[in-house]
Coordinates of C-alpha atoms in Angstrom, one line a residue:
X1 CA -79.8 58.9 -151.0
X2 CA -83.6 59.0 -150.4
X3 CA -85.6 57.8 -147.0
X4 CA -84.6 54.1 -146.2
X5 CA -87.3 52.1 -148.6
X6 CA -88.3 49.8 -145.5
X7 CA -92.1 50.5 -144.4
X8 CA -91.8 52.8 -141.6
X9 CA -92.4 51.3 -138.5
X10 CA -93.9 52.5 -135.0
X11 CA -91.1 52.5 -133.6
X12 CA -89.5 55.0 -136.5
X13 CA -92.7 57.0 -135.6
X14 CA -92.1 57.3 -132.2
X15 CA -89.2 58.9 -132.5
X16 CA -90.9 62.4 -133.4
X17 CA -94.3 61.5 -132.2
X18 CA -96.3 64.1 -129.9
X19 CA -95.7 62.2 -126.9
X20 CA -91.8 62.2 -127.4
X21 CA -92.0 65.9 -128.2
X22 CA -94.2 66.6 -124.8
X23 CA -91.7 64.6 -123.1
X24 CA -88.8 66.6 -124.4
X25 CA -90.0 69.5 -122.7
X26 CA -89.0 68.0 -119.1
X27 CA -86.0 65.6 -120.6
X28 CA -84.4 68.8 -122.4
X29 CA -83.3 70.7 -119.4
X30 CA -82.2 67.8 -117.6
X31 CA -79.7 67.6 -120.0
X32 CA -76.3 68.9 -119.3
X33 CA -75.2 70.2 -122.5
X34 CA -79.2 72.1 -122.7
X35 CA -78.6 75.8 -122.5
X36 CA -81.9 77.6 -122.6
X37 CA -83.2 80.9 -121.1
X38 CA -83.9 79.7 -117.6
X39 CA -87.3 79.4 -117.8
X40 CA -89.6 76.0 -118.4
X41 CA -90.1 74.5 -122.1
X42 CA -93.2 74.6 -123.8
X43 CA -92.7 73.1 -126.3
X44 CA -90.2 71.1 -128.6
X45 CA -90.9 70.7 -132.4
X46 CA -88.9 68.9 -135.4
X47 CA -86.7 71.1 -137.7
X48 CA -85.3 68.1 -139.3
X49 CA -85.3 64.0 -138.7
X50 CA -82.7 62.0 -140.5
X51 CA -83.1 58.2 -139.9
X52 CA -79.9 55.9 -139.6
X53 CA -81.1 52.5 -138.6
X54 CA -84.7 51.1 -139.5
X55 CA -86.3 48.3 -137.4
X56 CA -85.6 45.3 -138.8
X57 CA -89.2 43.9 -137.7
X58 CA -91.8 44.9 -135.5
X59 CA -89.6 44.3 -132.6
X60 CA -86.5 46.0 -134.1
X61 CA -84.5 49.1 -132.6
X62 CA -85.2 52.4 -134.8
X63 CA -82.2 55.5 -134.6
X64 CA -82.2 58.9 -136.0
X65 CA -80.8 61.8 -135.6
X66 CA -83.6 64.9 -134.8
X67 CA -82.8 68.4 -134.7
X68 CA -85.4 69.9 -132.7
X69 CA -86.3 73.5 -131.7
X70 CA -87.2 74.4 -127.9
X71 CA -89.4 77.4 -126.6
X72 CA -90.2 78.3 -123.5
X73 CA -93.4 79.7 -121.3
X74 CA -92.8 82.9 -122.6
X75 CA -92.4 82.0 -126.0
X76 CA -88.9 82.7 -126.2
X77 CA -86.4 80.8 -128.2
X78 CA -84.6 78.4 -126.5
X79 CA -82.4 77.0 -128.7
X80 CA -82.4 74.2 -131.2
X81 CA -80.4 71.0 -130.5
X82 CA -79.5 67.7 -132.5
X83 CA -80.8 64.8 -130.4
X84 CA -79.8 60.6 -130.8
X85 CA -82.8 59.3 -130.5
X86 CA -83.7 55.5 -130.2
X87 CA -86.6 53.7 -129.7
X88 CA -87.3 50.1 -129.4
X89 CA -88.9 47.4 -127.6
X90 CA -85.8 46.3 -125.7
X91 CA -84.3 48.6 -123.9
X92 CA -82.1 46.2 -122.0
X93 CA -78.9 47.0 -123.1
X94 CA -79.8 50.5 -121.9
X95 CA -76.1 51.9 -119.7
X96 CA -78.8 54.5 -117.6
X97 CA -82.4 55.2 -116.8
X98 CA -81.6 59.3 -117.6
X99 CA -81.5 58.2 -121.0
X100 CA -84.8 57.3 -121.6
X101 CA -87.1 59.8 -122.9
X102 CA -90.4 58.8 -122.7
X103 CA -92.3 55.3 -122.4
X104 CA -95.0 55.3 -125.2
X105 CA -97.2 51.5 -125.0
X106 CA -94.2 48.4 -125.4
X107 CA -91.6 51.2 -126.8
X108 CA -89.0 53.3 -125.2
X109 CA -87.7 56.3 -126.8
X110 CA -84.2 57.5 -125.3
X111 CA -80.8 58.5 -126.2
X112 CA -79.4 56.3 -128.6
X113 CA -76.1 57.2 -127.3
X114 CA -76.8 55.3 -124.3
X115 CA -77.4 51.7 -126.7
X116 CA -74.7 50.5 -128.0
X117 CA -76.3 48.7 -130.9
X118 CA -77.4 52.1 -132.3
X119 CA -73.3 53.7 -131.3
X120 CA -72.1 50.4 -133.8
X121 CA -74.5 51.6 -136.7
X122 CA -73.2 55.0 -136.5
X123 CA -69.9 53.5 -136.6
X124 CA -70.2 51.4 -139.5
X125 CA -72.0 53.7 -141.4
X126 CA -69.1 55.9 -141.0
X127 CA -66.4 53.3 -141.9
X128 CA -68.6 52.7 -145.2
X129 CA -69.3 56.0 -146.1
X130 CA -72.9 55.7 -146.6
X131 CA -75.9 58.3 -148.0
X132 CA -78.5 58.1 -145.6
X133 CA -81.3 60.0 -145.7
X134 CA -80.0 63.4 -145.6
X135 CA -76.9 62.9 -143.7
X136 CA -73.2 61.9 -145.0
X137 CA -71.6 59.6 -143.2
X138 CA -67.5 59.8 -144.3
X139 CA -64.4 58.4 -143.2
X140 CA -61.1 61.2 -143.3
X141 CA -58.3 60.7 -145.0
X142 CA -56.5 57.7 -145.0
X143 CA -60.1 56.2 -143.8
X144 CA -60.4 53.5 -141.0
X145 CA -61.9 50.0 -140.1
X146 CA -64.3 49.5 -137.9
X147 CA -65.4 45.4 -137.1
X148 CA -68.9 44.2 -138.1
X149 CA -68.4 42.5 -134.5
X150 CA -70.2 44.5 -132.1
X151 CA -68.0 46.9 -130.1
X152 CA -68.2 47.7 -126.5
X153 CA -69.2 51.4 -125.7
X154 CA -69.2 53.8 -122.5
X155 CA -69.9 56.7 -121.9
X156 CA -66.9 59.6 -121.6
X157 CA -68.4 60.9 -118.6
X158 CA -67.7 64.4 -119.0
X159 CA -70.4 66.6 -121.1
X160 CA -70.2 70.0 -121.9
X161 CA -71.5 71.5 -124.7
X162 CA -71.3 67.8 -126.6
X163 CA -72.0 64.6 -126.0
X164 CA -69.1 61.8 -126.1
X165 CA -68.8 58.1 -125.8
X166 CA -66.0 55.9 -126.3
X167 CA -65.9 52.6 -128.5
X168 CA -63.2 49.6 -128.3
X169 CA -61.1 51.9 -126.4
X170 CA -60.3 53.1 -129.7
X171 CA -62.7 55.6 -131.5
X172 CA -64.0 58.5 -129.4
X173 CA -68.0 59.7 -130.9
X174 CA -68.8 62.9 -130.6
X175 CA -72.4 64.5 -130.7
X176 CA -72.4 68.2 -131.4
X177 CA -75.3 69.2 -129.7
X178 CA -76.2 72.8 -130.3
X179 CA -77.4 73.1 -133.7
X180 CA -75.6 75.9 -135.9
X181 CA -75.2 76.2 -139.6
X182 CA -72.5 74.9 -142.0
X183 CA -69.7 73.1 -140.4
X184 CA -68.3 73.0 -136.8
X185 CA -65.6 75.4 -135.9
X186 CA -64.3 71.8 -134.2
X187 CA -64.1 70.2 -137.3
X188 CA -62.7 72.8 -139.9
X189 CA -60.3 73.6 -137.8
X190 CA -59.5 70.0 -137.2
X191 CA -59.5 69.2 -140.7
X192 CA -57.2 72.6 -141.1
X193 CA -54.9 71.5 -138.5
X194 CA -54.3 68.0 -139.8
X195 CA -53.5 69.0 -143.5
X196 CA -50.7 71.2 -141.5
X197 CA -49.4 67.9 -139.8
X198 CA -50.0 69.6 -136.5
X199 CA -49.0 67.2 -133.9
X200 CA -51.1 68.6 -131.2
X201 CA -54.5 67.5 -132.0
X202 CA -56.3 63.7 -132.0
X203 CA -56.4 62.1 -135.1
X204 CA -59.5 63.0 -136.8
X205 CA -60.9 59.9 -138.4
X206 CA -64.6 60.6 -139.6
X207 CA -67.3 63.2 -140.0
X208 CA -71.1 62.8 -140.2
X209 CA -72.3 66.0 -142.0
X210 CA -76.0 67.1 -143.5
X211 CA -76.1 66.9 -147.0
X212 CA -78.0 69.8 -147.7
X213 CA -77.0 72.2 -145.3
X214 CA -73.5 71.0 -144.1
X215 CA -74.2 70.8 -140.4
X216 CA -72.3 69.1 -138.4
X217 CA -73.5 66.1 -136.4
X218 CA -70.8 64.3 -134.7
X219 CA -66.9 63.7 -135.2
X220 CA -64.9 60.3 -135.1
X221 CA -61.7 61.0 -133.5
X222 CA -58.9 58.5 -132.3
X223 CA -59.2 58.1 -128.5
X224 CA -56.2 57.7 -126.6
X225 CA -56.2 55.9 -123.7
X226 CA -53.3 56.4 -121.5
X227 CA -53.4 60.7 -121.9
X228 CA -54.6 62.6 -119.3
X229 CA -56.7 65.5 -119.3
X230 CA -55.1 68.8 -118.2
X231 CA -57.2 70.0 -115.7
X232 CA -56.6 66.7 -113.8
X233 CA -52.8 66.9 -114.4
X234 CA -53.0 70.5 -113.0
X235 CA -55.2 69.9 -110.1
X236 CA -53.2 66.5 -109.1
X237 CA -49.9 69.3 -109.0
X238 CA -51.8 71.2 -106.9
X239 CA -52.9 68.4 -104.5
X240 CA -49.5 68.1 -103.6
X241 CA -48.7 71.3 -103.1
X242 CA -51.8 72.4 -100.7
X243 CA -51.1 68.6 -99.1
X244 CA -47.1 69.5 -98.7
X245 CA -45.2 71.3 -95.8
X246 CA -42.7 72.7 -97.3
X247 CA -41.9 76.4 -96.9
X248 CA -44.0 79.6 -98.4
X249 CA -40.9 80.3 -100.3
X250 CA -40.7 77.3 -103.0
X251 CA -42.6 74.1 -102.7
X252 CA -40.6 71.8 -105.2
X253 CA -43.9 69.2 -104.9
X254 CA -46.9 70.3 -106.8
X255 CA -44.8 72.2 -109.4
X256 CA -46.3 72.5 -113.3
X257 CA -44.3 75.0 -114.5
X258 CA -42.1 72.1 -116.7
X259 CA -45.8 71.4 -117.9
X260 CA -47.0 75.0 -118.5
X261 CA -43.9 75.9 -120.7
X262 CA -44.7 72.7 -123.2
X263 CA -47.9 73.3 -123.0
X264 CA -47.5 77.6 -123.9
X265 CA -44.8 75.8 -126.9
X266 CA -48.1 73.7 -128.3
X267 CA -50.3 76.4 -128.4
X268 CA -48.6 78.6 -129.9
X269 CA -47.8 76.1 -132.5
X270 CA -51.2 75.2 -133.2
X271 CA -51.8 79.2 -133.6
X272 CA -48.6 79.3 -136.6
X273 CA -50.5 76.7 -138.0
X274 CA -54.1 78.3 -138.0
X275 CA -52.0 81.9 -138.6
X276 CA -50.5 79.8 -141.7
X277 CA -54.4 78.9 -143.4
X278 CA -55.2 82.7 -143.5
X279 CA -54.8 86.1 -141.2
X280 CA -54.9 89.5 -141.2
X281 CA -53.5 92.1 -139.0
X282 CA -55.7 93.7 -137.0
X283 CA -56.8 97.2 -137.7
X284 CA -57.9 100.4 -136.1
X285 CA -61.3 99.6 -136.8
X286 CA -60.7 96.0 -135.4
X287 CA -60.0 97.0 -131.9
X288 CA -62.6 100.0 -131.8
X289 CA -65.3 97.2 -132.3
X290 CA -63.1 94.7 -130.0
X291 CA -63.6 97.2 -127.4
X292 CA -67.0 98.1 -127.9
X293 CA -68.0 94.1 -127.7
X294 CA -66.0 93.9 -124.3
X295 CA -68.0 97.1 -122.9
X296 CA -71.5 95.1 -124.0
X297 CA -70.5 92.1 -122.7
X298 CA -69.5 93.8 -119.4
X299 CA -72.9 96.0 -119.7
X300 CA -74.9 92.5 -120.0
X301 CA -72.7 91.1 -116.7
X302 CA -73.3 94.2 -114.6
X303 CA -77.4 94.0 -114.8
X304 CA -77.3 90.6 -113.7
X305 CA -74.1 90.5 -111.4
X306 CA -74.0 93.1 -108.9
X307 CA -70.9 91.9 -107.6
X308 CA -69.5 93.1 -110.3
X309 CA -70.5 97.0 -109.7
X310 CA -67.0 98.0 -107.7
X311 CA -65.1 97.2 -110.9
X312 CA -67.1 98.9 -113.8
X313 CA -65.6 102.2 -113.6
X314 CA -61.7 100.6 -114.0
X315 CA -62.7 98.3 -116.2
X316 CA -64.8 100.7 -118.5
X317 CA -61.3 102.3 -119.0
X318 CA -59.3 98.9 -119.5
X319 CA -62.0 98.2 -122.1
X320 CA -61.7 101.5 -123.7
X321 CA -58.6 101.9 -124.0
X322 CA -58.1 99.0 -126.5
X323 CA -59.7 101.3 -129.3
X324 CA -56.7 103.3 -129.0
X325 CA -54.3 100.8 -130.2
X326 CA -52.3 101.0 -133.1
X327 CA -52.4 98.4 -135.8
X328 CA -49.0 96.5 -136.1
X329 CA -48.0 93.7 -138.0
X330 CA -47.5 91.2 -135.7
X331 CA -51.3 92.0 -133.9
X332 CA -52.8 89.4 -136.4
X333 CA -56.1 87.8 -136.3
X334 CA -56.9 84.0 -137.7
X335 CA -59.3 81.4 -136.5
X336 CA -58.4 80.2 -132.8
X337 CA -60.3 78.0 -130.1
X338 CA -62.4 80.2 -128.4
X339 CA -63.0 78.6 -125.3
X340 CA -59.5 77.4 -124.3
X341 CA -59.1 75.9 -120.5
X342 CA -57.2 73.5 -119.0
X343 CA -60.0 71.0 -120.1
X344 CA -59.5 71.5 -122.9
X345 CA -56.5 69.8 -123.3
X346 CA -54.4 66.4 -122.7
X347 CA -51.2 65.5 -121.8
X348 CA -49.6 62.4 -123.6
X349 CA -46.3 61.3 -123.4
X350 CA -45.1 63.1 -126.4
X351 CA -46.5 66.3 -125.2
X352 CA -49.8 68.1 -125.1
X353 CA -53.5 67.8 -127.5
X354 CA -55.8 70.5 -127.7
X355 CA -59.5 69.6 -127.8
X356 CA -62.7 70.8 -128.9
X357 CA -62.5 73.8 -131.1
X358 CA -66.2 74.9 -130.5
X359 CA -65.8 78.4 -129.7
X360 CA -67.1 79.9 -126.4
X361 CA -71.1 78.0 -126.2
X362 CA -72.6 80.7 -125.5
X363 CA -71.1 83.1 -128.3
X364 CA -72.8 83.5 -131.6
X365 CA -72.4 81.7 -135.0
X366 CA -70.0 84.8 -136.6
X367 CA -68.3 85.1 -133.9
X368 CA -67.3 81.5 -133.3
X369 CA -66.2 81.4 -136.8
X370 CA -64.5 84.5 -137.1
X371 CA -61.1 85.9 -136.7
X372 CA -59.9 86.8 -133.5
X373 CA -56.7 87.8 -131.8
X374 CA -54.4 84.5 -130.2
X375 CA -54.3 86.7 -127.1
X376 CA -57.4 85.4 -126.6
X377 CA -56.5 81.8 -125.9
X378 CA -53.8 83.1 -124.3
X379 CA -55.8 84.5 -121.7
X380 CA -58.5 81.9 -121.2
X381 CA -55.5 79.4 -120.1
X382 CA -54.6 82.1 -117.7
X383 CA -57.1 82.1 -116.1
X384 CA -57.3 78.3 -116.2
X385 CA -54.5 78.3 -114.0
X386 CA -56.5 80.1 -111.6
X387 CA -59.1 78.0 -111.4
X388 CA -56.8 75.3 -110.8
X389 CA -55.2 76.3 -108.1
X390 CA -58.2 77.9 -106.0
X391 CA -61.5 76.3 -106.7
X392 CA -60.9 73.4 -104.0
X393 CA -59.8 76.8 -101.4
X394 CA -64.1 77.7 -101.7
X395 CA -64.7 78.0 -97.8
X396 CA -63.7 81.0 -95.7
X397 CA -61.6 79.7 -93.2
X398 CA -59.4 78.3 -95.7
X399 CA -56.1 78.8 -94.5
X400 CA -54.5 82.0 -95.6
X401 CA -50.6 80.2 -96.0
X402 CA -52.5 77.8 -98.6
X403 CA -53.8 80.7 -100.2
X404 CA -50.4 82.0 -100.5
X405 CA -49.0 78.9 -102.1
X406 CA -51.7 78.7 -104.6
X407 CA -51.7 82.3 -105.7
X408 CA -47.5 81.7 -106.5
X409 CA -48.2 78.5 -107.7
X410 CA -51.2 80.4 -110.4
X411 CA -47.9 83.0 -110.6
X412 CA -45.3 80.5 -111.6
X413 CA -47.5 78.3 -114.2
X414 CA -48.5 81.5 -115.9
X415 CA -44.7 83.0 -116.6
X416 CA -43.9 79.5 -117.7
X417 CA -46.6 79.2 -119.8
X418 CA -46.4 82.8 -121.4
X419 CA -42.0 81.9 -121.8
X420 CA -43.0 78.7 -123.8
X421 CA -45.5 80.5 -125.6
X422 CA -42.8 83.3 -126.5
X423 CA -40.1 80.6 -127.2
X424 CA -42.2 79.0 -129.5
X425 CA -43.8 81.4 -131.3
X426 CA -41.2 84.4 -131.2
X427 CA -43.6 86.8 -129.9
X428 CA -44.0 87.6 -126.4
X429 CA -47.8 87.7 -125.5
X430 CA -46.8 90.3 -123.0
X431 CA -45.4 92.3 -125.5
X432 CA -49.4 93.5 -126.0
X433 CA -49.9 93.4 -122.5
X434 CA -52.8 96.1 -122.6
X435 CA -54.5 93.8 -125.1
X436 CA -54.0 90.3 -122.8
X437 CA -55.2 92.0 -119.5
X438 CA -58.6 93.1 -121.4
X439 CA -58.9 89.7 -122.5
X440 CA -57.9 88.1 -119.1
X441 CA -60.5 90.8 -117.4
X442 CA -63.3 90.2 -119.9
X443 CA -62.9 86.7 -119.0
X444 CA -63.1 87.2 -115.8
X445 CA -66.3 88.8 -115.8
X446 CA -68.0 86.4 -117.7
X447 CA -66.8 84.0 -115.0
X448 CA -68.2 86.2 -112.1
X449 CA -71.6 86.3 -114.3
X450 CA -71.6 82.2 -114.8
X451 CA -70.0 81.5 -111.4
X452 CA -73.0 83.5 -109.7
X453 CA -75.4 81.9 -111.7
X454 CA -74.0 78.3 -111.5
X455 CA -71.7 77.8 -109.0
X456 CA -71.7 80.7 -106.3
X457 CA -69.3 79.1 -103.9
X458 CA -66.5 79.5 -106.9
X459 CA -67.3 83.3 -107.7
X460 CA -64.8 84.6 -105.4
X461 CA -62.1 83.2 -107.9
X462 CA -62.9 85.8 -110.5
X463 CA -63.8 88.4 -108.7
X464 CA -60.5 88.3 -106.6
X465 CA -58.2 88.1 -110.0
X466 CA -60.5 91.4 -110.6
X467 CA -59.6 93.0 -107.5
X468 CA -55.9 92.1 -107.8
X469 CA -55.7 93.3 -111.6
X470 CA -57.3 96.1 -111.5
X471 CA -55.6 97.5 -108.2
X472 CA -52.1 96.3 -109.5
X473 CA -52.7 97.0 -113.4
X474 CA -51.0 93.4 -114.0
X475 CA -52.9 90.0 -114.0

């Protein structure tokens, strides 16, 4: 379907005018899902603008979704992002002043996630699987009902590389932000999860896709309530722990090892599923390029990170020696997560969703939608654990018996994790133990490099799990 037929209106205009561009130069950055290169925007131009709600009259409320292109003083690119923008002369309804974009004469442009008149068009679009100007708006199988009634909305509160509200307590809207062609990673390997009846992910209930190119906008998944995230459930197990006195030996409060063995039986379910929608076992050549990616990535860590400089020489040889493995049947590669943590995840009462099957941000198109070992996963919740345990242990004098604890609390929840994961699946991820640790240390370096950058007080996590695998050969 064609442009909406209704005379375009200035607030329609606004929404790509040159003062909403030159304000997106400052708004961008501000933005938490905004990657760029580090260095200020100059400018911000239109790659596409798909309009889904047309003032109704000259005071009316315009939406649309914009995929724009940012680059920055030194002309760099700085990636190109899809952008909710509204604009309208009442603004009231408005959740937060970060949301508004620029103030052109009597209209506001902002983030039309933040009003949730524009949220309820989305949403009924969806529900009536409408043509609009470029973009698809469809409902999945079995399809869903959404009232004509206006439906609260707020905000999810956590953004990463997405932005999320929830509506009625019932639908969760998700905005992929960083623009990449053809589908989402998220939502093929949603839609290839739910035709396998896999039980660990959130219904899936709608899509809003471009026509022409097959981009992804946003999702439509069921939102559930009374689930709790994993990183919470992990850190709350060890707030008991580090608040306990009980002996060095075995703290019964704060335990998660019950949690980390379901939660090892999920994923690896989730991989037999993906395994079952096409894999191939990983070849010679496979892991000589595996290992020459980890040595670049490590190369790219080192000239920014000289924290890292200790460890390059052992883990030049960890790295390395991955192109000596030997091809075997059970080493398969199929489409996995990519960026699995603790956050990624939720606990319910039947037992635990995965989330968000983006791929690392930060990695490439091909490689977010390519084949790549389960170990891989494996190792990112790993190192989740971690986290878990030590990021709230950031200051010096932190007692060294609660550093004990958490280390053998990261211990335990790891074995219980990796025995779920073996139960489940029949394989023992340790069994290719050379193959885990480079992915647990490759992670780890790319934590050092982000920590350093974004978060220095939390860099001593990684670069300790470093130090202690690479002077003990174990994780």
């Amino acid at each position: 379907m064609s442009r909406p037929t209704t005379a375009v209106s200035g607030a329609t205009t606004a929404l790509t005018s040159p003062a909403t561009l030159r304000a997106l130069t400052n708004w961008l950055p501000d933005q938490r899902w905004f990657d760029g290169t580090g260095r200020p925007l100059a400018s911000v131009s239109v790659l596409a603008s798909h309009i889904f709600a047309v003032p109704a009259g000259s005071g009316g409320t315009a939406g649309a979704f914009v995929v724009v292109q940012a680059t920055d003083t030194a002309g760099l690119d700085a990636g190109s992002y899809v952008l909710t923008l509204g604009a309208s002369t009442d603004c009231s309804g408005l959740r937060t002043q970060a949301a508004v974009v620029v103030q052109d004469g009597p209209l506001t442009v902002y983030d039309a996630l933040d009003d949730p008149r524009l949220v309820n068009t989305l949403i009924r679009h969806t529900s009536q699987g409408r043509d609009l100007d470029g973009v698809r708006f469809r409902a999945e199988p079995p399809g869903f009902h959404a009232s004509d009634a206006q439906l609260p909305v707020r905000a999810l509160g956590a953004e990463q590389s997405n932005s999320s509200v929830i509506i009625d307590e019932r639908f969760i809207l998700k905005v992929l932000r960083r623009m990449s062609p053809g589908p989402s990673p998220d939502l093929v390997l949603h839609r290839l999860l739910r035709d396998a009846g896999s039980v660990h992910v959130t219904p899936l209930l709608a899509a809003v896709e471009d026509t022409v190119t097959g981009a992804t906008y946003a999702t439509l998944q069921e939102f559930l309530p009374k689930a709790e995230d994993g990183w919470a459930a992990a850190l709350s197990a060890v707030d008991l722990l580090l608040a306990g006195n009980a002996a060095d030996h075995g703290p019964a409060e704060g335990d998660f090892t019950a949690e980390a063995h379901s939660l090892g039986r999920a994923l690896a379910a989730v991989h037999r599923d993906l395994a079952q929608a096409g894999h191939s076992v990983l070849q010679q050549d496979d892991y000589a390029l595996l290992s020459q990616q980890f040595l670049q990535r490590l190369d790219r860590a080192v000239a920014l990170t000289p924290q890292l400089d200790p460890y390059v020489g052992r883990l030049r040889a960890a790295f390395g020696a991955v192109a000596a493995l030997e091809p075997a049947e059970h080493r398969c590669a199929h489409l996995t997560h990519g960026d699995l943590h603790l956050g990624q995840t939720l606990r319910t009462a039947e037992g635990w969703l995965v989330l968000d099957f983006e791929g690392e941000p930060m990695a490439g198109h091909a490689e977010r939608h390519g084949r790549h070992s389960p170990l891989r996963d494996v190792a990112g919740m790993l190192r989740s654990f971690d986290y878990a345990a030590h990021h709230e242990l950031t200051d010096p004098p932190a007692a060294a018996a609660q550093r004990v604890r958490a280390r053998r609390w990261v211990t335990h929840s790891q074995i219980a994790f990796l025995d779920g994961y073996a139960a489940s699946s029949g394989q023992d991820p340790c069994d290719d133990l050379p193959l885990l640790r480079a992915y647990e240390l490759d992670k780890a370096v790319y934590e050092t490099l982000y920590d350093t950058q974004h978060r220095p007080s939390w860099a001593w996590i990684p670069l300790q799990a470093l130090e202690r695998s690479l002077r003990s050969g174990a994780a």
